[in-house]
Tab-separated table of C-alpha atoms and ligand atoms in Angstrom:
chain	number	residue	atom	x	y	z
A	1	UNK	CA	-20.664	15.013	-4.889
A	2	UNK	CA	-21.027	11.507	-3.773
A	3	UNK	CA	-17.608	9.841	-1.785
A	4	UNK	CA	-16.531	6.158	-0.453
A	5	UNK	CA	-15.013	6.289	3.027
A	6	UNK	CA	-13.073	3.486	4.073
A	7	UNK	CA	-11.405	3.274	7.339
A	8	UNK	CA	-8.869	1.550	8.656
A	9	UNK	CA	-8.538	-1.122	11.585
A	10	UNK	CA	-6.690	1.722	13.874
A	11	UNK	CA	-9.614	4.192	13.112
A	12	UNK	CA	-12.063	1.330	14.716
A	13	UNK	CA	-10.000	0.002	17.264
A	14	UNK	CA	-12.281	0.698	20.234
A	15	UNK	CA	-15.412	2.556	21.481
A	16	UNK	CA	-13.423	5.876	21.244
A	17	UNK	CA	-12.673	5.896	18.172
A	18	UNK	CA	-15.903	4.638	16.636
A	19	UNK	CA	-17.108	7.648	18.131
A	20	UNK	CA	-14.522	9.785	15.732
A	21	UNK	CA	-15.661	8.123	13.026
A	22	UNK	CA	-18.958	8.397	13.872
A	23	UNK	CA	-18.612	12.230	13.781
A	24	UNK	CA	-16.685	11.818	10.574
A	25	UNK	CA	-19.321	10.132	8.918
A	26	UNK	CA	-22.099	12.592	10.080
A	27	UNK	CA	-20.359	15.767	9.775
A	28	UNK	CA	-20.886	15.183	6.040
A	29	UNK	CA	-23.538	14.263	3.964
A	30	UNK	CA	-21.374	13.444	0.672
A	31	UNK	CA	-20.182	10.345	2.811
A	32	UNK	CA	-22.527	8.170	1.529
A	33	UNK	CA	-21.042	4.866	0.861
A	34	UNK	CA	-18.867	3.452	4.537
A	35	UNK	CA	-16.237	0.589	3.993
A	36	UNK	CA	-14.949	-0.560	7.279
A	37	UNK	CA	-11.983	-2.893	8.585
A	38	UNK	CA	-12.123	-4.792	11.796
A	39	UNK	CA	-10.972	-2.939	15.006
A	40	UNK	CA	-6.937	-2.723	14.966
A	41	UNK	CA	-4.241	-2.006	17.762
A	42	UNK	CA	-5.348	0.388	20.045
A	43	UNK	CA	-1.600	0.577	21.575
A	44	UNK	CA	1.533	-0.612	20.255
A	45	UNK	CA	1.661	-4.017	21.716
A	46	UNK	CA	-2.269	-4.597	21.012
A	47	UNK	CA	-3.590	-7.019	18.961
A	48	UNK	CA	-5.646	-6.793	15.713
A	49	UNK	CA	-8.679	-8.491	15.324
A	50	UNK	CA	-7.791	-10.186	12.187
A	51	UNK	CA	-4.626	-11.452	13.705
A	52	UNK	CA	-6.730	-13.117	16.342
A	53	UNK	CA	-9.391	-14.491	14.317
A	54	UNK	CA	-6.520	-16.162	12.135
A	55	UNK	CA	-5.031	-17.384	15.493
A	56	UNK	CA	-8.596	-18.331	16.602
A	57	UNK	CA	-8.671	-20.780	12.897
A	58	UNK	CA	-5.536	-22.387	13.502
A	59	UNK	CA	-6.683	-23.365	16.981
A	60	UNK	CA	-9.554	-24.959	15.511
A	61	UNK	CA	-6.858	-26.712	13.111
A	62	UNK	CA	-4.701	-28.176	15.540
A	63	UNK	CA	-7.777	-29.117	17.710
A	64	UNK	CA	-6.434	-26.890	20.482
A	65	UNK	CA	-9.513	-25.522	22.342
A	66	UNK	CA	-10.032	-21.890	20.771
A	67	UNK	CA	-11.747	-20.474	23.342
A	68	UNK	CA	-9.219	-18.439	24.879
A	69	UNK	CA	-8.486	-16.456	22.408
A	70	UNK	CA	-11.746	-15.803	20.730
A	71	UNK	CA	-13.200	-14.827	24.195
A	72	UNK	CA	-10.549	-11.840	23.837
A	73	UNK	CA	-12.601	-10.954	20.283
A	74	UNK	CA	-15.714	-11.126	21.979
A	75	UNK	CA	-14.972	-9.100	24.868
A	76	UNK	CA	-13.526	-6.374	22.285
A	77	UNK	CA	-16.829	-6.215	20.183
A	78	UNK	CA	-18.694	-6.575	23.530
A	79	UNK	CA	-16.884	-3.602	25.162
A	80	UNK	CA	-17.259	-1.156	22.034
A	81	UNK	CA	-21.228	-2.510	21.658
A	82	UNK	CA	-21.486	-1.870	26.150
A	83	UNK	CA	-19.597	1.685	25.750
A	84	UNK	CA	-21.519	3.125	22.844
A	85	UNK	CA	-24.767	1.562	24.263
A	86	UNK	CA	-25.823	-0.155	20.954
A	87	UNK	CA	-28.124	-3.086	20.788
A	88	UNK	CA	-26.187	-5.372	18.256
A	89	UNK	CA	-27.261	-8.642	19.784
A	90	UNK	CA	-23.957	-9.689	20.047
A	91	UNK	CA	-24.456	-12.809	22.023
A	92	UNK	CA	-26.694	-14.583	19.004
A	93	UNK	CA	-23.766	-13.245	16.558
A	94	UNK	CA	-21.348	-14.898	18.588
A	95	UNK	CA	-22.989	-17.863	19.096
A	96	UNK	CA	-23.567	-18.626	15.386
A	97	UNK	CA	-19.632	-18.263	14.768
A	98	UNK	CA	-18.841	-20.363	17.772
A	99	UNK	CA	-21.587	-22.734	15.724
A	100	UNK	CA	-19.570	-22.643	12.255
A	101	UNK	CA	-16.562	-22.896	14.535
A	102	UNK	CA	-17.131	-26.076	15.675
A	103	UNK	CA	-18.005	-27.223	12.749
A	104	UNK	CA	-15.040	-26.747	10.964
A	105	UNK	CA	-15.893	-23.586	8.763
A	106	UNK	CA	-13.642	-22.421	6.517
A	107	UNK	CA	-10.739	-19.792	7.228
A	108	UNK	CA	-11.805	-17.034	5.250
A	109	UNK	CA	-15.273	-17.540	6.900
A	110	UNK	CA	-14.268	-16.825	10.141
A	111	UNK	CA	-11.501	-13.782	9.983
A	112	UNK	CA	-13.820	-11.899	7.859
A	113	UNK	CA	-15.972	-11.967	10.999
A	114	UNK	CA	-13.807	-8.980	12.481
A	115	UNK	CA	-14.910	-6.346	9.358
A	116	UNK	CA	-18.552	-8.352	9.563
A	117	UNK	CA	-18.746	-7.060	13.113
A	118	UNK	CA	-17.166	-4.040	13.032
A	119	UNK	CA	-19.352	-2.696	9.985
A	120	UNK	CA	-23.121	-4.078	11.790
A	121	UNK	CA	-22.033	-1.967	14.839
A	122	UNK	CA	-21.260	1.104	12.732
A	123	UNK	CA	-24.737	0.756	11.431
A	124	UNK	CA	-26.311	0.793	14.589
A	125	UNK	CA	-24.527	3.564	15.776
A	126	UNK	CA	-25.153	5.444	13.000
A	127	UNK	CA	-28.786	4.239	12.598
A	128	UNK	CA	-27.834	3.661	9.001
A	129	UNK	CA	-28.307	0.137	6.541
A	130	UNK	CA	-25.964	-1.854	6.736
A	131	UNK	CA	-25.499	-4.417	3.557
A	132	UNK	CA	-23.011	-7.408	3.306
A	133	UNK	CA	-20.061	-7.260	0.839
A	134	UNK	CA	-20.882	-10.907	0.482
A	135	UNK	CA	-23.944	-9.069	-1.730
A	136	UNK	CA	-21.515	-6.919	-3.582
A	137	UNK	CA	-17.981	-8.679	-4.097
A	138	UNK	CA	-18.225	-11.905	-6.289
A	139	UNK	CA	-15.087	-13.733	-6.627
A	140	UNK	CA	-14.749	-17.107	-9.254
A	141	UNK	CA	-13.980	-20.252	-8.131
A	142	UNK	CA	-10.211	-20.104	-9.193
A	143	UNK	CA	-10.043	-16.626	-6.036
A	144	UNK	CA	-10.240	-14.367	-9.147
A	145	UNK	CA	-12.200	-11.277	-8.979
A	146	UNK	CA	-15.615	-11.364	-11.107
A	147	UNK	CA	-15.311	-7.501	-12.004
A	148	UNK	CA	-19.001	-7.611	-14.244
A	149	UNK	CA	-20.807	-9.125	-11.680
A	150	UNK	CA	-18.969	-7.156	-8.961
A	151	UNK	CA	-19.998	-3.927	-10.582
A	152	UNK	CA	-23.020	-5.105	-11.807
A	153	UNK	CA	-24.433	-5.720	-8.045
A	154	UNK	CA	-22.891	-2.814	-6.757
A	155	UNK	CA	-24.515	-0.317	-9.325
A	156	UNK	CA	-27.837	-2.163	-8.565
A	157	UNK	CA	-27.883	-2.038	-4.807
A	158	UNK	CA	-26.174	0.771	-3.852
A	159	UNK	CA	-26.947	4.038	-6.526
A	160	UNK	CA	-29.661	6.009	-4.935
A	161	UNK	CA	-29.619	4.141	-1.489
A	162	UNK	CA	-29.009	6.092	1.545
A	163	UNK	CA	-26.021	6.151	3.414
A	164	UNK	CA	-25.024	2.376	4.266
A	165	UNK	CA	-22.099	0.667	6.069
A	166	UNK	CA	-20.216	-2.168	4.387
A	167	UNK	CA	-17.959	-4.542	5.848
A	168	UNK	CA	-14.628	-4.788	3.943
A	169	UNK	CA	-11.968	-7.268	3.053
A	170	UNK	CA	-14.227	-9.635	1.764
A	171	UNK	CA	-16.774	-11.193	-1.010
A	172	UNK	CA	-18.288	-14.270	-1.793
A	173	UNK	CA	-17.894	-17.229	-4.267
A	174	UNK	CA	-20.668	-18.445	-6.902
A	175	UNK	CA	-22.443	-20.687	-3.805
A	176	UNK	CA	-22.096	-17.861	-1.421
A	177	UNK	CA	-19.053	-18.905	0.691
A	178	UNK	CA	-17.049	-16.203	2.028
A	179	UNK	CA	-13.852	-14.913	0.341
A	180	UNK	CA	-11.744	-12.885	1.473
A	181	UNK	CA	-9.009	-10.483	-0.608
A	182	UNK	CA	-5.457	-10.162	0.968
A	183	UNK	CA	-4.517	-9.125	4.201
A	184	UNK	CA	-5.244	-5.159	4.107
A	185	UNK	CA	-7.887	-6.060	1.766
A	186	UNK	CA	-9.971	-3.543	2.790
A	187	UNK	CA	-8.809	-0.973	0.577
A	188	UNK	CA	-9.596	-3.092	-2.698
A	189	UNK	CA	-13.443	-3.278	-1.316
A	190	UNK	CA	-13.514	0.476	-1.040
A	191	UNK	CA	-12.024	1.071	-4.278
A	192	UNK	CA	-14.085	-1.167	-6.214
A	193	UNK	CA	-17.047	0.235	-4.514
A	194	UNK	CA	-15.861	3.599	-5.668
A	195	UNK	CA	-15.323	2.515	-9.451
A	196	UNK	CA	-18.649	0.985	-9.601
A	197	UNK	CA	-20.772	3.818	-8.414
A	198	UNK	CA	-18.408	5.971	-10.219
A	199	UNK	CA	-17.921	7.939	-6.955
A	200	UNK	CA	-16.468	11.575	-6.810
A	201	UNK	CA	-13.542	10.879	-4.387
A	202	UNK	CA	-12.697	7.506	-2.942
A	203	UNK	CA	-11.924	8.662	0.580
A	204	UNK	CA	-9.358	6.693	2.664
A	205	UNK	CA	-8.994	7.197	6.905
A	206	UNK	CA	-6.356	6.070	8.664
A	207	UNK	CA	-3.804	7.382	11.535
A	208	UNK	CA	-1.747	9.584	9.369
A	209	UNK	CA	-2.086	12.810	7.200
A	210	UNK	CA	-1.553	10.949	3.850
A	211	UNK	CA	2.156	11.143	2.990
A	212	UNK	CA	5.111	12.546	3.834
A	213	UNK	CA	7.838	14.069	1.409
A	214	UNK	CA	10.500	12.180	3.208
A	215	UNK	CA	10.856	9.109	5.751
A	216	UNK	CA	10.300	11.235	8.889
A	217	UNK	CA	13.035	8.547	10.437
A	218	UNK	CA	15.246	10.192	8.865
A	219	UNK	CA	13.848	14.019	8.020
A	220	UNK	CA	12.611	15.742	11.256
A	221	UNK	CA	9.114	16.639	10.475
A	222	UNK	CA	8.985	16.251	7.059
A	223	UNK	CA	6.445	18.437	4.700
A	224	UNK	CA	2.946	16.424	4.029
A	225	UNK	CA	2.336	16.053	0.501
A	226	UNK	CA	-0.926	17.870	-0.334
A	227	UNK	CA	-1.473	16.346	-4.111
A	228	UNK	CA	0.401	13.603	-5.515
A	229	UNK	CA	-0.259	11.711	-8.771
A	230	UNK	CA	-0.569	7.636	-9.297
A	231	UNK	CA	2.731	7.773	-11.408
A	232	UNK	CA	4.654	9.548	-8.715
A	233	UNK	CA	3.162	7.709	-6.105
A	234	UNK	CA	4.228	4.312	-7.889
A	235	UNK	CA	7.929	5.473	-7.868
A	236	UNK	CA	8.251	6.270	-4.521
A	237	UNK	CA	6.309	3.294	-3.308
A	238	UNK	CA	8.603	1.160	-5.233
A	239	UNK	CA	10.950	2.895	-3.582
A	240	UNK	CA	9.998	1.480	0.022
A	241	UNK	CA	7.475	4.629	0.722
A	242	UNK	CA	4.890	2.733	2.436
A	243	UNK	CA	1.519	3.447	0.508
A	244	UNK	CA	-1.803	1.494	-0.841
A	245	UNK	CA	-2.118	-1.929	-1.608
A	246	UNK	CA	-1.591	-1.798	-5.263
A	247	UNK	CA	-4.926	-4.021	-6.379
A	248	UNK	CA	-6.425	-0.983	-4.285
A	249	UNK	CA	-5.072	1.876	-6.331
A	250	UNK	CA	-6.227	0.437	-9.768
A	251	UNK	CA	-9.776	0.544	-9.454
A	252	UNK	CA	-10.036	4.055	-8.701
A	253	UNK	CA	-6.857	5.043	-11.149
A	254	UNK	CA	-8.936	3.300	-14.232
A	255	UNK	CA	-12.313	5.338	-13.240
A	256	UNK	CA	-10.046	8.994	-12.769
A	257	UNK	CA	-11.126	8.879	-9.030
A	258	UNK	CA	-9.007	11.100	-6.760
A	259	UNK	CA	-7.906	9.649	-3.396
A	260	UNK	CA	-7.656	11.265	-0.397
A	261	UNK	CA	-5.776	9.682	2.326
A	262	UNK	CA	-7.170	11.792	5.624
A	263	UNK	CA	-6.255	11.234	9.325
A	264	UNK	CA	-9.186	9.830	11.517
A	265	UNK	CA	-7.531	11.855	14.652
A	266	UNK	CA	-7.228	15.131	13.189
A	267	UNK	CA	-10.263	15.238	10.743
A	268	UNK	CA	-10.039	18.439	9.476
A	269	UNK	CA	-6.343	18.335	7.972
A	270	UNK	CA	-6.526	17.958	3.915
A	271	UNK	CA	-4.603	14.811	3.981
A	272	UNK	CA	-2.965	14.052	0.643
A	273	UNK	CA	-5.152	13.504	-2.535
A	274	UNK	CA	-3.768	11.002	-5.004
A	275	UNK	CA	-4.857	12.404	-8.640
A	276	UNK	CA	-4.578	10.898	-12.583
A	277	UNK	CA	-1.843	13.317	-14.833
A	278	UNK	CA	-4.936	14.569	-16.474
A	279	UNK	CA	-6.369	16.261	-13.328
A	280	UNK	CA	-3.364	18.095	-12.610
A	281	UNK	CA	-4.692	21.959	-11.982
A	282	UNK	CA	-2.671	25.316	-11.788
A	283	UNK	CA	-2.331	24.728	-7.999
A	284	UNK	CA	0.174	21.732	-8.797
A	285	UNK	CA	2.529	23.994	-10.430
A	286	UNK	CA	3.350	26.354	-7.830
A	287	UNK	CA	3.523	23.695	-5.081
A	288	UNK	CA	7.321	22.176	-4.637
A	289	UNK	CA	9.364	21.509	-7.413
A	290	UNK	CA	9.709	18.230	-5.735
A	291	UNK	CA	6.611	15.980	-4.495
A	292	UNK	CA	8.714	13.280	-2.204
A	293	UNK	CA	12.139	11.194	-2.308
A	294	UNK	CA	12.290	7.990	-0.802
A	295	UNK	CA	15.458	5.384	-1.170
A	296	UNK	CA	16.345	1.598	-0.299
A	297	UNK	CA	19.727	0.377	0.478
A	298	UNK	CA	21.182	-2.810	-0.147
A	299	UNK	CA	21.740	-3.078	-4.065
A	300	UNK	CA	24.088	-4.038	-6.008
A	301	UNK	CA	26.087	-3.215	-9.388
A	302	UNK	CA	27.894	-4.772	-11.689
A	303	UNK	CA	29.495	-3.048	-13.801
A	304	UNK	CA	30.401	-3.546	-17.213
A	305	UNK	CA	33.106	-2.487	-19.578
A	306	UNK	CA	34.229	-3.274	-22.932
A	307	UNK	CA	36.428	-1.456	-25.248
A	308	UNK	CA	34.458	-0.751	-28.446
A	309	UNK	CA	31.219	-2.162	-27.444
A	310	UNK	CA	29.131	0.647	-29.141
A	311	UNK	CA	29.940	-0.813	-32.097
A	312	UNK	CA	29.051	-4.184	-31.104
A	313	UNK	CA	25.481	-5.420	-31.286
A	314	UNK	CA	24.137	-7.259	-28.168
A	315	UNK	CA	26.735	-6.891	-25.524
A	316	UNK	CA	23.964	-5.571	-23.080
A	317	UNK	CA	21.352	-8.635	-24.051
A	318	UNK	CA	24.039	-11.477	-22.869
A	319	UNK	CA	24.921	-9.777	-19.608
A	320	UNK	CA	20.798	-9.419	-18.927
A	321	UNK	CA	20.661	-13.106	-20.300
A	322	UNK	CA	22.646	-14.150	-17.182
A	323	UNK	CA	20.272	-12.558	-14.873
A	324	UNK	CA	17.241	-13.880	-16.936
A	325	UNK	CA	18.382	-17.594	-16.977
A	326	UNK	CA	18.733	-17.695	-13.387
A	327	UNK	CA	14.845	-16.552	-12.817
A	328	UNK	CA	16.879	-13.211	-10.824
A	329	UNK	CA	14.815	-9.456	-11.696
A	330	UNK	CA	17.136	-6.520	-12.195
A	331	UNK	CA	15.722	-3.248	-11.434
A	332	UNK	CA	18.280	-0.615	-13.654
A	333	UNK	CA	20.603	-0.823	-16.691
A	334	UNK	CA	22.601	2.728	-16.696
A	335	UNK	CA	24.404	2.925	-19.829
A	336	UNK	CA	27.325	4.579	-20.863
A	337	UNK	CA	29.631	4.615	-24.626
A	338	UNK	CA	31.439	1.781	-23.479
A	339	UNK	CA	30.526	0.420	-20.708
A	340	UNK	CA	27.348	-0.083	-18.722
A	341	UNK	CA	25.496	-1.110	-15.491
A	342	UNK	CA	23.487	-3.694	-14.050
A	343	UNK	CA	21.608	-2.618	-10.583
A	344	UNK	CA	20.004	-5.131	-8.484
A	345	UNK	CA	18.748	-5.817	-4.868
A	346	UNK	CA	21.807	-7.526	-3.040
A	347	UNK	CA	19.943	-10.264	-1.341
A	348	UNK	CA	18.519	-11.584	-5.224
A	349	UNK	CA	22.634	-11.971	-5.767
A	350	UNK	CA	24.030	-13.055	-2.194
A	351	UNK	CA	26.711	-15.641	-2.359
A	352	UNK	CA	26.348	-16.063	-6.356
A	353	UNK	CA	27.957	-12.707	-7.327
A	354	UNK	CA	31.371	-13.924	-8.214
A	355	UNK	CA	29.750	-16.785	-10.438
A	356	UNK	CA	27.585	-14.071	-12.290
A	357	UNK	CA	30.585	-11.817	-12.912
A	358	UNK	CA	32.784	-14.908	-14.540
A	359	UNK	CA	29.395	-15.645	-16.696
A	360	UNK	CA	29.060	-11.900	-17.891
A	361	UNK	CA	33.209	-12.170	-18.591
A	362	UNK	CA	32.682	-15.141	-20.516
A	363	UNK	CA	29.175	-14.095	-22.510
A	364	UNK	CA	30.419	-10.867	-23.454
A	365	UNK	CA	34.026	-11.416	-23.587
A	366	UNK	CA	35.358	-8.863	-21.731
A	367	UNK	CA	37.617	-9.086	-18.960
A	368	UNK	CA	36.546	-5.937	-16.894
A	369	UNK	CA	33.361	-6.872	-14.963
A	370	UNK	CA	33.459	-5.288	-11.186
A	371	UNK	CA	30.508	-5.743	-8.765
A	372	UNK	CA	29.793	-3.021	-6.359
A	373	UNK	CA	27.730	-4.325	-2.893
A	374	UNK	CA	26.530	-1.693	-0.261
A	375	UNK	CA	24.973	0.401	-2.848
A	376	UNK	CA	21.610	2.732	-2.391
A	377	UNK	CA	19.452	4.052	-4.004
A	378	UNK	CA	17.482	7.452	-3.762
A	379	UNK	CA	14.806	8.561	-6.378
A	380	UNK	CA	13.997	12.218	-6.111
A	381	UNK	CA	9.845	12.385	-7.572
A	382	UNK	CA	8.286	15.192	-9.168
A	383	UNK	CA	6.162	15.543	-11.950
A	384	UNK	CA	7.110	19.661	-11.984
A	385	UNK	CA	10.904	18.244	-13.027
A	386	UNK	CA	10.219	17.645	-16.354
A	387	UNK	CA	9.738	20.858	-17.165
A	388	UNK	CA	12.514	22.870	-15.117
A	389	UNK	CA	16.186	23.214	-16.314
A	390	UNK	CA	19.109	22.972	-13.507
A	391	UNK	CA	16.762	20.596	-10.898
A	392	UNK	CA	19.695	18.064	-12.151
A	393	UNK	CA	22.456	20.409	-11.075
A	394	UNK	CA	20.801	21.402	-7.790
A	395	UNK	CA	20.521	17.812	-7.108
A	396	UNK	CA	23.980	16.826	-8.072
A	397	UNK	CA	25.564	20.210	-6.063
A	398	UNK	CA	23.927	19.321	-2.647
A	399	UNK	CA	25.223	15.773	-2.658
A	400	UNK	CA	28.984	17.186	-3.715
A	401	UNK	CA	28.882	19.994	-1.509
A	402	UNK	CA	28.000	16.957	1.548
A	403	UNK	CA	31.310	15.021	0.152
A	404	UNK	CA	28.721	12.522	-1.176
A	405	UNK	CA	30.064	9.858	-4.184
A	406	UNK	CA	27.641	9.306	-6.880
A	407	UNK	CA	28.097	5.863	-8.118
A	408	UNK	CA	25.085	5.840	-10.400
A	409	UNK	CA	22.569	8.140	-11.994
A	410	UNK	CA	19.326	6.699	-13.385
A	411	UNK	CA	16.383	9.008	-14.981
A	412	UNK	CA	13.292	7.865	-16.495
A	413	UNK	CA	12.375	8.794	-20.055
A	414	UNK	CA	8.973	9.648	-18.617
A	415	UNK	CA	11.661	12.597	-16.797
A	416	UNK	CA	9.683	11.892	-13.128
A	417	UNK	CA	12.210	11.180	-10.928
A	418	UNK	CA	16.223	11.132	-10.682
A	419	UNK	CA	17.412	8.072	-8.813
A	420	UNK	CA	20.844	8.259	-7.739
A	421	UNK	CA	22.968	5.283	-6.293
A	422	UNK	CA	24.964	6.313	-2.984
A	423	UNK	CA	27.516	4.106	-0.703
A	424	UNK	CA	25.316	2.472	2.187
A	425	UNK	CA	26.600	4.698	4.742
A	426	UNK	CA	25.452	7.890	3.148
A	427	UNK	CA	22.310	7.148	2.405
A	428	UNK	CA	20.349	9.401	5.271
A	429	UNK	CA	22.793	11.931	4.501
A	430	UNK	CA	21.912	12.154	1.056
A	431	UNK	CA	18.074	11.801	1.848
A	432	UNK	CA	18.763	14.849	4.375
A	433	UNK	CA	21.234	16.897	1.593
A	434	UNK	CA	18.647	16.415	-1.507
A	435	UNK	CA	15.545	17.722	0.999
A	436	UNK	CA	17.043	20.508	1.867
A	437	UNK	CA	17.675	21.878	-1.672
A	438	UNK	CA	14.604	21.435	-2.655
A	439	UNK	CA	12.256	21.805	0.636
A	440	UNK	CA	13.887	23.506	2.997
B	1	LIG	N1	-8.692	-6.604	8.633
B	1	LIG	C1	-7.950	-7.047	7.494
B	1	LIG	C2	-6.474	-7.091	7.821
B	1	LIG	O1	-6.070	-6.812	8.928
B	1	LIG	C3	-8.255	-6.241	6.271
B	1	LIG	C4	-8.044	-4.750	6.399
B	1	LIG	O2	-7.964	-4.219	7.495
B	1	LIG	O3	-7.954	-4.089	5.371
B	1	LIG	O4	-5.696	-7.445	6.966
């Protein structure tokens, strides 16, 4: 069993927690491959590296002396290097990025320097190689990906090497120049690094135990989902659950990698493991009926109705047209015999709404065309719904039984997930009613 384990800027923030995932990484020798980010917050109001490297760059910009602030990065790297008692020799580092400072380098240059530093300290720590993604992660010259070469270098120089510790977040053009991925990029690295050496599980550390069925703002300690697969986890994300950088996930989807999302501070919890449909075991089954809900408010609906319209051809492509002339992306069309729906986020329609419903009047020629504002929406995920009778009812029952008003229903062919539009003001209530009959 061979893994990728990427950690996150919290799980580096300072000597301490180095030390964690030191331990981590040595507890097990499957951990062969390391992807690192730079060191994050180490408290709330902390700062990340990144975010002062970026700061660092625009001082250089405006021509405001940088020193300031970069003499905070230094002292962080110096402090983790003093505490651990490594011998990174910091001080030449430094001094060559001071160099390339003052001359103007280029942005991505300098705030991949955090990951760059974070990953040669790891290696010494560890006493293991430590190889630059700039070697591994070709980009084109338009900031597209090159996936051959990518893989191609990966394969070569990493399959049968020992363990090594990579710096993530970044890659290189075709004359070497850094280039770095998105902020959070870190993720992609490890997940291409994964695909490419065609890894067993793509493990991925940060401060919490994967996910949670429900936003524990609003559920008081909310179950942990223990297995969870792409297509439910791209539901609920698009449904404001905070999860993986998408570019991250499809890497590892493509090669049927699992996931594991694990919890630098408390190491030996399973985390959640993110699976393809086709490596869904027994074990799935008897878990919850249910793998998570998650909701957004602030949509609205306008709502259609025309007398006779299901014999009429094309009712429902003029009132889409509007949306689709104005550049505006609608996110559900409930339909009933007559009449139908068109959902939306509220801030994609502010101040035009009235205009829209005259247009959709007009285009279809019907006179009864209502918006709705203050509307949210809930989806209820689970793969284990499709195949149940009654989850419908249950779900339905608990939000009538808490004086709840449905004022839309939405279910996916692929049978997933139930989303359900509520009034604005019960929308934690109906989070809290749908948990509890199916969780509690
Ligand atoms: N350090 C980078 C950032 O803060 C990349 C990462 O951590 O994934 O965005």
């Amino acid at each position: 069993m061979v893994k990728v384990a990427k950690f996150g800027g919290t799980s580096l923030a300072d000597a301490f927690q180095f030390k964690k995932v030191h331990d981590i990484v040595k507890s097990n020798d499957e951990r062969k491959y390391v992807v690192v980010s730079a060191p994050g917050k180490r408290f709330k109001e902390d700062n990340k590296i990144t975010d002062l490297l970026y700061l660092t760059q625009a001082h250089v910009k405006y021509s405001v002396p940088y020193d300031p602030v970069f003499n905070i990065i230094e002292e962080r790297f110096q402090t983790i290097n003093d505490e651990l008692k490594l011998s990174v020799d910091l001080k030449n580092e430094f001094k060559i990025i001071r160099e390339n400072l003052n001359n103007k380098c280029e942005e991505d240059y300098i705030v991949s320097r955090g990951e760059y530093l974070s990953a040669l300290l790891l290696s010494d720590y560890l006493k293991c190689d430590f190889i630059d993604a700039k070697d591994l992660i070709f980009f084109n010259y338009d900031g597209t990906l090159n996936k051959e070469k990518t893989n191609e270098k990966i394969s070569h120089i990493l399959k049968g090497s020992k363990k090594v510790i990579i710096p993530g977040f970044y890659g290189s053009y075709p004359d070497g120049s850094i280039k770095t991925f998105s902020r959070g990029g870190s993720d992609i690295t490890g997940a291409l690094i994964s695909s490419a050496i065609n890894a067993d599980m793509y493990e991925n550390w940060t401060d919490v135990s994967g996910f949670l069925m429900a936003d524990p703002r609003i559920i008081k300690n909310p179950k942990q989902i223990k297995k969870i697969t792409y297509q439910e986890l791209r539901e609920l994300s698009y449904m404001g659950a905070s999860v993986l950088h998408d570019e991250a996930i499809f890497p590892v989807r493509q090669a049927g990698i699992p996931i594991n999302i694990k919890n630098t501070n408390d190491p030996n919890n399973s985390g959640t493991i993110i699976i393809g449909n086709d490596q869904i075991d027994g074990n799935y089954e008897t878990d919850h009926i249910i793998t998570g809900i998650a909701g957004k408010k602030n949509f609205s609906l306008f709502y259609v109705h025309k007398e006779h319209m299901a014999n009429e051809v094309g009712t429902i492509k003029k009132a889409l047209e509007v949306f689709e002339n104005r550049k505006i992306s609608i996110d559900h069309v409930p339909s009933g015999i007559d009449s139908f729906s068109i959902v939306l986020p509220s801030d994609s329609v502010d101040k035009i709404d009235h205009e829209i419903v005259e247009e959709i009047k007009t285009k279809c020629n019907t006179e009864t065309v209502n918006v709705f504002k203050n509307l949210s929406l809930i989806t209820t995920v689970g793969i284990n719904m499709a195949s149940r009778p009654g989850i419908s009812a249950r779900l339905f029952s608990a939000l009538g039984n808490n004086k709840i008003n449905i004022r839309m229903i939405d279910q996916g062919s692929s049978e997933i997930n139930i989303i359900v539009g509520v009034e604005d003001r019960d929308f934690e209530l109906a989070i809290k009613a749908i948990y509890n009959a199916f969780v509690q």
